[in-house]
mmCIF file of C-alpha atoms and ligand atoms in Angstrom:
data_model
loop_
_atom_site.group_PDB
_atom_site.id
_atom_site.type_symbol
_atom_site.label_atom_id
_atom_site.label_comp_id
_atom_site.label_asym_id
_atom_site.label_seq_id
_atom_site.Cartn_x
_atom_site.Cartn_y
_atom_site.Cartn_z
ATOM 1 C CA UNK L 6 -18.358 -119.162 63.803
ATOM 2 C CA UNK L 7 -19.080 -118.216 67.429
ATOM 3 C CA UNK L 8 -22.772 -118.241 68.281
ATOM 4 C CA UNK L 9 -24.547 -115.878 70.647
ATOM 5 C CA UNK L 10 -27.393 -117.487 72.609
ATOM 6 C CA UNK L 11 -29.939 -114.987 73.886
ATOM 7 C CA UNK L 12 -33.155 -115.163 75.896
ATOM 8 C CA UNK L 13 -35.976 -113.183 74.316
ATOM 9 C CA UNK L 14 -39.488 -112.399 75.507
ATOM 10 C CA UNK L 15 -41.901 -114.597 73.543
ATOM 11 C CA UNK L 16 -45.107 -113.366 75.222
ATOM 12 C CA UNK L 17 -46.169 -111.433 78.305
ATOM 13 C CA UNK L 18 -46.445 -113.665 81.383
ATOM 14 C CA UNK L 19 -49.712 -114.005 83.281
ATOM 15 C CA UNK L 20 -48.686 -114.277 86.918
ATOM 16 C CA UNK L 21 -45.433 -116.103 87.576
ATOM 17 C CA UNK L 22 -43.261 -116.318 84.397
ATOM 18 C CA UNK L 23 -43.019 -119.804 82.839
ATOM 19 C CA UNK L 24 -40.612 -121.362 80.316
ATOM 20 C CA UNK L 25 -43.001 -120.783 77.384
ATOM 21 C CA UNK L 26 -42.842 -117.018 77.963
ATOM 22 C CA UNK L 27 -39.279 -117.104 76.566
ATOM 23 C CA UNK L 28 -37.518 -117.893 73.334
ATOM 24 C CA UNK L 29 -33.932 -119.119 73.520
ATOM 25 C CA UNK L 30 -32.262 -118.240 70.236
ATOM 26 C CA UNK L 31 -28.765 -118.600 68.773
ATOM 27 C CA UNK L 32 -27.356 -116.145 66.202
ATOM 28 C CA UNK L 33 -23.815 -115.262 65.114
ATOM 29 C CA UNK L 34 -21.791 -113.289 67.633
ATOM 30 C CA UNK L 35 -21.841 -109.587 66.638
ATOM 31 C CA UNK L 36 -18.731 -107.838 65.275
ATOM 32 C CA UNK L 37 -17.817 -104.413 66.644
ATOM 33 C CA UNK L 38 -17.888 -101.453 64.274
ATOM 34 C CA UNK L 39 -15.949 -98.209 64.853
ATOM 35 C CA UNK L 40 -16.549 -96.985 68.434
ATOM 36 C CA UNK L 41 -18.056 -100.309 69.506
ATOM 37 C CA UNK L 42 -17.009 -103.358 71.518
ATOM 38 C CA UNK L 43 -18.321 -106.843 72.265
ATOM 39 C CA UNK L 44 -18.781 -108.079 75.832
ATOM 40 C CA UNK L 45 -18.818 -111.765 76.765
ATOM 41 C CA UNK L 46 -21.275 -112.203 79.635
ATOM 42 C CA UNK L 47 -19.962 -113.639 82.895
ATOM 43 C CA UNK L 48 -22.552 -112.764 85.552
ATOM 44 C CA UNK L 49 -26.236 -111.871 85.187
ATOM 45 C CA UNK L 50 -28.097 -109.928 87.879
ATOM 46 C CA UNK L 51 -31.533 -111.240 88.892
ATOM 47 C CA UNK L 52 -33.813 -108.452 90.056
ATOM 48 C CA UNK L 53 -37.443 -108.481 91.209
ATOM 49 C CA UNK L 54 -38.014 -105.434 88.976
ATOM 50 C CA UNK L 55 -37.520 -107.705 85.944
ATOM 51 C CA UNK L 56 -41.040 -109.003 86.479
ATOM 52 C CA UNK L 57 -42.432 -105.481 86.153
ATOM 53 C CA UNK L 58 -40.488 -104.889 82.934
ATOM 54 C CA UNK L 59 -42.467 -107.748 81.315
ATOM 55 C CA UNK L 60 -45.846 -106.050 81.738
ATOM 56 C CA UNK L 61 -47.138 -103.631 79.127
ATOM 57 C CA UNK L 62 -47.966 -100.773 81.457
ATOM 58 C CA UNK L 63 -46.435 -97.344 82.110
ATOM 59 C CA UNK L 64 -43.454 -97.461 84.483
ATOM 60 C CA UNK L 65 -40.056 -95.844 84.996
ATOM 61 C CA UNK L 66 -38.659 -97.814 82.021
ATOM 62 C CA UNK L 67 -40.440 -98.979 78.851
ATOM 63 C CA UNK L 68 -41.531 -102.634 78.928
ATOM 64 C CA UNK L 69 -39.302 -105.233 77.272
ATOM 65 C CA UNK L 70 -40.730 -105.652 73.771
ATOM 66 C CA UNK L 71 -41.992 -108.978 72.460
ATOM 67 C CA UNK L 72 -39.050 -110.578 70.631
ATOM 68 C CA UNK L 73 -36.489 -108.399 72.419
ATOM 69 C CA UNK L 74 -33.542 -109.714 74.431
ATOM 70 C CA UNK L 75 -34.500 -109.689 78.130
ATOM 71 C CA UNK L 76 -33.145 -106.579 79.851
ATOM 72 C CA UNK L 77 -30.584 -107.356 82.594
ATOM 73 C CA UNK L 78 -27.609 -105.809 84.296
ATOM 74 C CA UNK L 79 -24.560 -107.969 83.654
ATOM 75 C CA UNK L 80 -20.826 -108.043 84.161
ATOM 76 C CA UNK L 81 -18.652 -109.337 81.379
ATOM 77 C CA UNK L 82 -15.298 -109.138 79.656
ATOM 78 C CA UNK L 83 -14.586 -107.213 76.467
ATOM 79 C CA UNK L 84 -13.525 -109.782 73.838
ATOM 80 C CA UNK L 85 -13.402 -107.583 70.711
ATOM 81 C CA UNK L 86 -13.096 -103.827 70.542
ATOM 82 C CA UNK L 87 -12.888 -100.821 68.280
ATOM 83 C CA UNK L 88 -13.491 -98.488 71.204
ATOM 84 C CA UNK L 89 -10.875 -96.051 72.560
ATOM 85 C CA UNK L 90 -11.758 -96.644 76.230
ATOM 86 C CA UNK L 91 -13.061 -100.210 76.589
ATOM 87 C CA UNK L 92 -10.228 -102.382 75.278
ATOM 88 C CA UNK L 93 -10.061 -106.171 75.031
ATOM 89 C CA UNK L 94 -9.731 -107.666 78.521
ATOM 90 C CA UNK L 95 -11.631 -104.860 80.297
ATOM 91 C CA UNK L 96 -14.235 -106.125 82.739
ATOM 92 C CA UNK L 97 -17.374 -103.992 82.545
ATOM 93 C CA UNK L 98 -20.814 -103.522 84.078
ATOM 94 C CA UNK L 99 -23.778 -102.609 81.897
ATOM 95 C CA UNK L 100 -27.342 -103.354 80.880
ATOM 96 C CA UNK L 101 -26.222 -105.913 78.315
ATOM 97 C CA UNK L 102 -29.231 -108.264 78.624
ATOM 98 C CA UNK L 103 -29.658 -112.013 79.012
ATOM 99 C CA UNK L 104 -27.323 -113.127 76.245
ATOM 100 C CA UNK L 105 -23.849 -114.566 75.883
ATOM 101 C CA UNK L 106 -22.408 -111.657 73.865
ATOM 102 C CA UNK L 107 -23.501 -108.034 73.649
ATOM 103 C CA UNK L 108 -22.530 -105.193 71.353
ATOM 104 C CA UNK L 109 -22.028 -101.811 73.026
ATOM 105 C CA UNK L 110 -20.921 -98.271 72.255
ATOM 106 C CA UNK L 111 -20.000 -97.688 75.899
ATOM 107 C CA UNK L 112 -23.092 -95.653 76.766
ATOM 108 C CA UNK L 113 -24.062 -96.351 80.409
ATOM 109 C CA UNK L 114 -21.154 -98.773 80.842
ATOM 110 C CA UNK L 115 -19.017 -98.790 84.011
ATOM 111 C CA UNK L 116 -15.498 -100.182 84.211
ATOM 112 C CA UNK L 117 -15.164 -102.756 87.015
ATOM 113 C CA UNK L 118 -12.372 -101.543 89.297
ATOM 114 C CA UNK L 119 -10.827 -104.611 90.932
ATOM 115 C CA UNK L 120 -9.355 -102.374 93.657
ATOM 116 C CA UNK L 121 -12.895 -101.709 94.894
ATOM 117 C CA UNK L 122 -14.344 -105.187 94.633
ATOM 118 C CA UNK L 123 -14.939 -108.393 92.707
ATOM 119 C CA UNK L 124 -17.050 -108.533 89.519
ATOM 120 C CA UNK L 125 -19.995 -110.062 91.414
ATOM 121 C CA UNK L 126 -19.855 -107.232 93.967
ATOM 122 C CA UNK L 127 -20.503 -104.829 91.074
ATOM 123 C CA UNK L 128 -23.941 -106.462 90.720
ATOM 124 C CA UNK L 129 -24.482 -106.596 94.482
ATOM 125 C CA UNK L 130 -23.069 -104.384 97.185
ATOM 126 C CA UNK L 131 -21.292 -102.019 94.724
ATOM 127 C CA UNK L 132 -24.090 -102.179 92.147
ATOM 128 C CA UNK L 133 -27.743 -101.208 92.060
ATOM 129 C CA UNK L 134 -28.403 -103.349 95.139
ATOM 130 C CA UNK L 135 -25.980 -101.638 97.522
ATOM 131 C CA UNK L 136 -26.672 -98.210 96.045
ATOM 132 C CA UNK L 137 -30.432 -98.708 96.491
ATOM 133 C CA UNK L 138 -29.934 -99.635 100.130
ATOM 134 C CA UNK L 139 -27.571 -96.712 100.670
ATOM 135 C CA UNK L 140 -29.624 -93.928 99.052
ATOM 136 C CA UNK L 141 -33.012 -95.269 100.167
ATOM 137 C CA UNK L 142 -31.972 -95.535 103.795
ATOM 138 C CA UNK L 143 -29.737 -92.476 104.079
ATOM 139 C CA UNK L 144 -31.684 -90.005 101.908
ATOM 140 C CA UNK L 145 -35.266 -91.010 102.745
ATOM 141 C CA UNK L 146 -35.012 -93.021 105.953
ATOM 142 C CA UNK L 147 -32.649 -90.471 107.546
ATOM 143 C CA UNK L 148 -31.632 -92.829 110.357
ATOM 144 C CA UNK L 149 -30.519 -91.292 113.646
ATOM 145 C CA UNK L 150 -28.584 -93.120 116.373
ATOM 146 C CA UNK L 151 -31.054 -94.851 118.680
ATOM 147 C CA UNK L 152 -33.820 -95.097 116.041
ATOM 148 C CA UNK L 153 -35.677 -98.370 115.567
ATOM 149 C CA UNK L 154 -35.284 -99.401 111.926
ATOM 150 C CA UNK L 155 -37.330 -102.244 110.428
ATOM 151 C CA UNK L 156 -36.568 -103.706 107.007
ATOM 152 C CA UNK L 157 -38.477 -106.370 105.054
ATOM 153 C CA UNK L 158 -36.893 -109.027 102.793
ATOM 154 C CA UNK L 159 -34.112 -108.621 105.341
ATOM 155 C CA UNK L 160 -32.026 -111.571 104.128
ATOM 156 C CA UNK L 161 -32.284 -110.437 100.499
ATOM 157 C CA UNK L 162 -29.908 -108.320 98.452
ATOM 158 C CA UNK L 163 -31.129 -104.826 99.348
ATOM 159 C CA UNK L 164 -32.556 -105.692 102.784
ATOM 160 C CA UNK L 165 -29.342 -107.277 104.073
ATOM 161 C CA UNK L 166 -27.426 -104.086 103.252
ATOM 162 C CA UNK L 167 -30.105 -101.747 104.635
ATOM 163 C CA UNK L 168 -30.023 -103.490 108.017
ATOM 164 C CA UNK L 169 -26.229 -103.415 108.200
ATOM 165 C CA UNK L 170 -26.095 -99.716 107.220
ATOM 166 C CA UNK L 171 -28.696 -98.946 109.889
ATOM 167 C CA UNK L 172 -26.511 -100.736 112.454
ATOM 168 C CA UNK L 173 -23.526 -98.644 111.279
ATOM 169 C CA UNK L 174 -25.718 -95.572 111.918
ATOM 170 C CA UNK L 175 -26.246 -96.648 115.534
ATOM 171 C CA UNK L 176 -29.830 -97.862 115.137
ATOM 172 C CA UNK L 177 -31.677 -100.801 116.629
ATOM 173 C CA UNK L 178 -32.486 -103.044 113.669
ATOM 174 C CA UNK L 179 -35.332 -105.500 113.187
ATOM 175 C CA UNK L 180 -35.379 -107.652 110.058
ATOM 176 C CA UNK L 181 -38.497 -109.259 108.625
ATOM 177 C CA UNK L 182 -37.792 -112.461 106.705
ATOM 178 C CA UNK L 183 -39.490 -115.697 105.680
ATOM 179 C CA UNK L 184 -38.729 -118.721 107.885
ATOM 180 C CA UNK L 185 -36.613 -119.471 110.929
ATOM 181 C CA UNK L 186 -33.419 -120.128 108.949
ATOM 182 C CA UNK L 187 -33.364 -116.684 107.340
ATOM 183 C CA UNK L 188 -34.337 -115.069 110.640
ATOM 184 C CA UNK L 189 -31.402 -116.749 112.373
ATOM 185 C CA UNK L 190 -29.137 -115.682 109.499
ATOM 186 C CA UNK L 191 -29.885 -111.943 109.763
ATOM 187 C CA UNK L 192 -29.261 -111.951 113.512
ATOM 188 C CA UNK L 193 -26.290 -114.343 113.702
ATOM 189 C CA UNK L 194 -24.467 -113.434 110.481
ATOM 190 C CA UNK L 195 -25.539 -109.866 109.721
ATOM 191 C CA UNK L 196 -25.747 -108.551 113.277
ATOM 192 C CA UNK L 197 -29.393 -107.403 113.299
ATOM 193 C CA UNK L 198 -30.870 -107.116 116.814
ATOM 194 C CA UNK L 199 -34.059 -109.098 116.194
ATOM 195 C CA UNK L 200 -35.685 -110.953 113.300
ATOM 196 C CA UNK L 201 -39.392 -111.536 112.800
ATOM 197 C CA UNK L 202 -40.761 -114.324 110.604
ATOM 198 C CA UNK L 203 -43.562 -112.908 108.460
ATOM 199 C CA UNK L 204 -44.702 -116.405 107.525
ATOM 200 C CA UNK L 205 -45.639 -117.118 111.160
ATOM 201 C CA UNK L 206 -49.068 -115.882 112.317
ATOM 202 C CA UNK L 207 -49.457 -112.563 114.158
ATOM 203 C CA UNK L 208 -46.908 -110.348 112.370
ATOM 204 C CA UNK L 209 -48.401 -107.076 113.626
ATOM 205 C CA UNK L 210 -48.179 -108.253 117.266
ATOM 206 C CA UNK L 211 -44.703 -109.683 116.777
ATOM 207 C CA UNK L 212 -43.552 -106.289 115.449
ATOM 208 C CA UNK L 213 -45.229 -104.523 118.380
ATOM 209 C CA UNK L 214 -43.247 -106.735 120.762
ATOM 210 C CA UNK L 215 -39.983 -106.216 118.878
ATOM 211 C CA UNK L 216 -40.543 -102.436 118.676
ATOM 212 C CA UNK L 217 -42.096 -101.360 122.000
ATOM 213 C CA UNK L 218 -41.443 -97.664 121.206
ATOM 214 C CA UNK L 219 -42.682 -98.023 117.623
ATOM 215 C CA UNK L 220 -40.875 -98.027 114.279
ATOM 216 C CA UNK L 221 -38.917 -94.873 113.377
ATOM 217 C CA UNK L 222 -37.846 -96.055 109.915
ATOM 218 C CA UNK L 223 -39.602 -98.773 107.935
ATOM 219 C CA UNK L 224 -37.767 -99.748 104.730
ATOM 220 C CA UNK L 225 -40.234 -101.720 102.636
ATOM 221 C CA UNK L 226 -39.202 -104.183 99.955
ATOM 222 C CA UNK L 227 -42.330 -106.317 99.834
ATOM 223 C CA UNK L 228 -45.613 -104.355 100.207
ATOM 224 C CA UNK L 229 -48.887 -106.186 100.930
ATOM 225 C CA UNK L 230 -49.687 -107.514 104.428
ATOM 226 C CA UNK L 231 -46.109 -106.943 105.676
ATOM 227 C CA UNK L 232 -46.302 -103.225 104.843
ATOM 228 C CA UNK L 233 -49.711 -103.074 106.515
ATOM 229 C CA UNK L 234 -48.389 -104.691 109.710
ATOM 230 C CA UNK L 235 -45.485 -102.212 109.821
ATOM 231 C CA UNK L 236 -47.835 -99.236 109.302
ATOM 232 C CA UNK L 237 -49.757 -100.455 112.340
ATOM 233 C CA UNK L 238 -46.638 -99.994 114.513
ATOM 234 C CA UNK L 239 -45.215 -96.594 113.567
ATOM 235 C CA UNK L 240 -43.549 -94.235 116.045
ATOM 236 C CA UNK L 241 -44.273 -90.483 115.979
ATOM 237 C CA UNK L 242 -42.571 -88.853 112.977
ATOM 238 C CA UNK L 243 -41.747 -92.209 111.333
ATOM 239 C CA UNK L 244 -40.293 -92.390 107.826
ATOM 240 C CA UNK L 245 -41.670 -95.173 105.611
ATOM 241 C CA UNK L 246 -39.422 -95.823 102.587
ATOM 242 C CA UNK L 247 -41.121 -97.548 99.666
ATOM 243 C CA UNK L 248 -38.320 -99.372 97.854
ATOM 244 C CA UNK L 249 -40.349 -102.170 96.281
ATOM 245 C CA UNK L 250 -43.361 -104.457 96.631
ATOM 246 C CA UNK L 251 -42.258 -107.924 95.537
ATOM 247 C CA UNK L 252 -45.360 -109.567 97.033
ATOM 248 C CA UNK L 253 -47.407 -107.840 94.306
ATOM 249 C CA UNK L 254 -45.224 -108.226 91.211
ATOM 250 C CA UNK L 255 -46.919 -111.423 89.968
ATOM 251 C CA UNK L 256 -50.450 -110.412 90.937
ATOM 252 C CA UNK L 257 -52.983 -110.998 88.178
ATOM 253 C CA UNK L 258 -55.567 -108.586 89.619
ATOM 254 C CA UNK L 259 -55.232 -105.206 91.365
ATOM 255 C CA UNK L 260 -54.077 -105.639 94.974
ATOM 256 C CA UNK L 261 -55.804 -103.833 97.884
ATOM 257 C CA UNK L 262 -54.031 -100.853 99.448
ATOM 258 C CA UNK L 263 -52.821 -100.924 103.069
ATOM 259 C CA UNK L 264 -55.779 -100.503 105.444
ATOM 260 C CA UNK L 265 -53.504 -99.083 108.197
ATOM 261 C CA UNK L 266 -52.479 -96.036 106.144
ATOM 262 C CA UNK L 267 -54.276 -93.616 108.479
ATOM 263 C CA UNK L 268 -51.526 -94.209 111.051
ATOM 264 C CA UNK L 269 -49.413 -91.953 108.774
ATOM 265 C CA UNK L 270 -51.731 -89.133 109.863
ATOM 266 C CA UNK L 271 -51.965 -90.156 113.523
ATOM 267 C CA UNK L 272 -48.177 -90.587 113.801
ATOM 268 C CA UNK L 273 -47.337 -87.554 111.598
ATOM 269 C CA UNK L 274 -45.324 -89.953 109.469
ATOM 270 C CA UNK L 275 -44.165 -89.712 105.874
ATOM 271 C CA UNK L 276 -44.185 -92.437 103.245
ATOM 272 C CA UNK L 277 -41.958 -91.828 100.193
ATOM 273 C CA UNK L 278 -40.960 -93.833 97.179
ATOM 274 C CA UNK L 279 -37.655 -93.514 95.342
ATOM 275 C CA UNK L 280 -35.695 -94.874 92.401
ATOM 276 C CA UNK L 281 -31.980 -95.498 92.751
ATOM 277 C CA UNK L 282 -31.394 -94.119 89.215
ATOM 278 C CA UNK L 283 -32.239 -90.642 90.515
ATOM 279 C CA UNK L 284 -28.916 -90.690 92.365
ATOM 280 C CA UNK L 285 -26.753 -91.711 89.397
ATOM 281 C CA UNK L 286 -24.510 -88.648 89.736
ATOM 282 C CA UNK L 287 -23.624 -89.738 93.278
ATOM 283 C CA UNK L 288 -22.923 -93.413 92.503
ATOM 284 C CA UNK L 289 -19.131 -93.036 92.387
ATOM 285 C CA UNK L 290 -18.813 -91.548 95.840
ATOM 286 C CA UNK L 291 -21.303 -93.984 97.399
ATOM 287 C CA UNK L 292 -19.632 -96.969 95.711
ATOM 288 C CA UNK L 293 -16.271 -95.992 97.196
ATOM 289 C CA UNK L 294 -17.812 -95.590 100.648
ATOM 290 C CA UNK L 295 -19.501 -99.015 100.432
ATOM 291 C CA UNK L 296 -16.263 -100.617 99.180
ATOM 292 C CA UNK L 297 -14.352 -99.157 102.110
ATOM 293 C CA UNK L 298 -16.847 -100.533 104.638
ATOM 294 C CA UNK L 299 -16.575 -103.964 102.999
ATOM 295 C CA UNK L 300 -12.746 -103.793 103.065
ATOM 296 C CA UNK L 301 -12.884 -102.787 106.738
ATOM 297 C CA UNK L 302 -15.192 -105.768 107.392
ATOM 298 C CA UNK L 303 -17.888 -103.449 108.712
ATOM 299 C CA UNK L 304 -20.238 -104.537 105.941
ATOM 300 C CA UNK L 305 -20.689 -108.006 104.497
ATOM 301 C CA UNK L 306 -21.891 -108.585 100.974
ATOM 302 C CA UNK L 307 -23.932 -111.800 100.896
ATOM 303 C CA UNK L 308 -24.586 -113.296 97.464
ATOM 304 C CA UNK L 309 -26.104 -116.451 95.984
ATOM 305 C CA UNK L 310 -24.321 -117.440 92.768
ATOM 306 C CA UNK L 311 -26.119 -120.055 90.666
ATOM 307 C CA UNK L 312 -23.996 -121.743 87.991
ATOM 308 C CA UNK L 313 -25.734 -122.236 84.646
ATOM 309 C CA UNK L 314 -26.267 -120.926 81.128
ATOM 310 C CA UNK L 315 -28.382 -118.038 79.874
ATOM 311 C CA UNK L 316 -31.140 -120.595 79.169
ATOM 312 C CA UNK L 317 -31.514 -121.078 82.945
ATOM 313 C CA UNK L 318 -32.610 -117.456 83.332
ATOM 314 C CA UNK L 319 -36.303 -118.089 84.085
ATOM 315 C CA UNK L 320 -35.627 -120.849 86.636
ATOM 316 C CA UNK L 321 -33.171 -118.644 88.496
ATOM 317 C CA UNK L 322 -35.462 -115.589 88.337
ATOM 318 C CA UNK L 323 -38.207 -117.577 90.084
ATOM 319 C CA UNK L 324 -35.934 -118.073 93.108
ATOM 320 C CA UNK L 325 -36.546 -114.431 94.020
ATOM 321 C CA UNK L 326 -40.256 -115.096 94.361
ATOM 322 C CA UNK L 327 -39.879 -118.381 96.259
ATOM 323 C CA UNK L 328 -37.300 -116.798 98.570
ATOM 324 C CA UNK L 329 -34.601 -119.224 97.483
ATOM 325 C CA UNK L 330 -31.781 -116.695 97.803
ATOM 326 C CA UNK L 331 -29.711 -115.030 100.485
ATOM 327 C CA UNK L 332 -28.220 -111.689 99.484
ATOM 328 C CA UNK L 333 -27.688 -110.845 95.813
ATOM 329 C CA UNK L 334 -28.958 -113.494 93.371
ATOM 330 C CA UNK L 335 -26.672 -113.904 90.355
ATOM 331 C CA UNK L 336 -26.647 -116.306 87.404
ATOM 332 C CA UNK L 337 -23.014 -117.239 86.857
ATOM 333 C CA UNK L 338 -22.527 -118.260 83.201
ATOM 334 C CA UNK L 339 -18.736 -118.478 83.329
ATOM 335 C CA UNK L 340 -17.483 -121.819 82.156
ATOM 336 C CA UNK L 341 -14.866 -123.750 84.083
HETATM 337 N N1 NAP S 427 -36.548 -98.460 94.267
HETATM 338 C C1 NAP S 427 -35.455 -98.897 93.636
HETATM 339 O O1 NAP S 427 -34.722 -98.139 92.996
HETATM 340 C C2 NAP S 427 -35.111 -100.341 93.724
HETATM 341 C C3 NAP S 427 -33.878 -100.828 93.235
HETATM 342 C C4 NAP S 427 -33.584 -102.189 93.395
HETATM 343 C C5 NAP S 427 -34.514 -103.038 94.018
HETATM 344 N N2 NAP S 427 -35.701 -102.522 94.430
HETATM 345 C C6 NAP S 427 -36.688 -103.375 95.116
HETATM 346 O O2 NAP S 427 -36.089 -103.866 96.305
HETATM 347 C C7 NAP S 427 -36.748 -105.070 96.689
HETATM 348 C C8 NAP S 427 -35.694 -106.122 97.024
HETATM 349 O O3 NAP S 427 -35.002 -106.462 95.836
HETATM 350 P P1 NAP S 427 -33.728 -107.423 95.908
HETATM 351 O O4 NAP S 427 -33.059 -107.354 94.595
HETATM 352 O O5 NAP S 427 -32.970 -107.104 97.121
HETATM 353 O O6 NAP S 427 -34.396 -108.856 96.025
HETATM 354 P P2 NAP S 427 -34.174 -109.897 97.219
HETATM 355 O O7 NAP S 427 -34.663 -109.241 98.472
HETATM 356 O O8 NAP S 427 -32.808 -110.428 97.191
HETATM 357 O O9 NAP S 427 -35.122 -111.114 96.837
HETATM 358 C C9 NAP S 427 -36.439 -111.080 97.005
HETATM 359 C C10 NAP S 427 -36.860 -111.592 98.415
HETATM 360 O O10 NAP S 427 -38.180 -111.164 98.638
HETATM 361 C C11 NAP S 427 -38.819 -112.044 99.513
HETATM 362 N N3 NAP S 427 -40.168 -112.330 99.017
HETATM 363 C C12 NAP S 427 -40.503 -112.941 97.854
HETATM 364 N N4 NAP S 427 -41.850 -113.010 97.760
HETATM 365 C C13 NAP S 427 -42.351 -112.422 98.882
HETATM 366 C C14 NAP S 427 -43.672 -112.182 99.357
HETATM 367 N N5 NAP S 427 -44.755 -112.577 98.659
HETATM 368 N N6 NAP S 427 -43.829 -111.553 100.549
HETATM 369 C C15 NAP S 427 -42.757 -111.159 101.267
HETATM 370 N N7 NAP S 427 -41.475 -111.364 100.880
HETATM 371 C C16 NAP S 427 -41.276 -111.976 99.677
HETATM 372 C C17 NAP S 427 -37.982 -113.334 99.569
HETATM 373 O O11 NAP S 427 -37.409 -113.414 100.865
HETATM 374 P P3 NAP S 427 -38.137 -114.280 102.043
HETATM 375 O O12 NAP S 427 -37.573 -115.647 101.947
HETATM 376 O O13 NAP S 427 -37.757 -113.544 103.259
HETATM 377 O O14 NAP S 427 -39.609 -114.268 101.743
HETATM 378 C C18 NAP S 427 -36.907 -113.115 98.520
HETATM 379 O O15 NAP S 427 -35.677 -113.679 98.891
HETATM 380 C C19 NAP S 427 -37.666 -105.446 95.535
HETATM 381 O O16 NAP S 427 -38.979 -105.039 95.836
HETATM 382 C C20 NAP S 427 -37.132 -104.620 94.380
HETATM 383 O O17 NAP S 427 -38.085 -104.369 93.404
HETATM 384 C C21 NAP S 427 -36.010 -101.211 94.295
#
């Protein structure tokens, strides 16, 4: 009998998730009924939002229930099927969770098209990551040639794409990242104009120097003091895009709001949040556009693949919070 190992939420974490917050359980692999198929997991997406899904508070998705398989986007191969569309051998993308095998009826499942990209790209540049960068920057940031665009977590999955798309739009791009190595990476490998290390003292002044005419578009992935420093350097009519706030996801007490928010008034700026899911009807077109830029080598798709098993999920998740990733972080559970 084939066993299915899954990672389930044992209790709600306080602060950074630890091993005891999870239960690793083995049960028989499910059998597909009529209209169903079974997917064998190959690649598991690690997303900062996962931390938010563990808290019992209202959000854009219900929290993961105690005892439930951890929610995750994954790519896998169909190994048993009674479904008319997803036959054995199909490679698919879906929210199949942190487990070795998942049963599906095809709802919300996307076929991986190898003409557009590799399976891992469907979790990164052609998945939620690339689509978030694309819609957040283009729809809310509205970059114009010559604009100064600043993006935080610039060496990360979303940030690395945002900066490259802003360059494709003819903008001057400043990346904010942690440490000299990542700063060198975004300039040397991704083609950003300047990088600023937020871990060094004096971020607000460093941004002022890098952006003498102010920031036209600030794409924020981290919140906290980095957001505050960016708000202190806005140009007239700036667009601040709130994509995420990873610096706050493990906070155990409410975090203070940005004290520089009045510069939104002074600079007649806007600050807007968005969710990539709101653009689901436009995914296909955007995915094709992103794939073409990758094929034309105008866009690179950095990723950090960590080999392991589903039981390594928590250790790999923590890399997002320690900054131990460049580009899309993926747990690769393929054997061999
Ligand atoms: N709105 C949406 O629809 C949507 C969709 C997807 C993702 N998101 C958001 O987009 C953001 C980026 O996600 P991602 O998947 O691309 O992750 P990521 O950027 O690949 O990984 C997270 C990065 O954040 C940085 N970081 C961690 N702790 C930090 C802190 N305390 N202060 C500043 N930086 C910190 C680290 O880089 P350093 O080494 O540079 O510190 C780390 O590598 C997240 O906030 C996520 O929630 C939003």
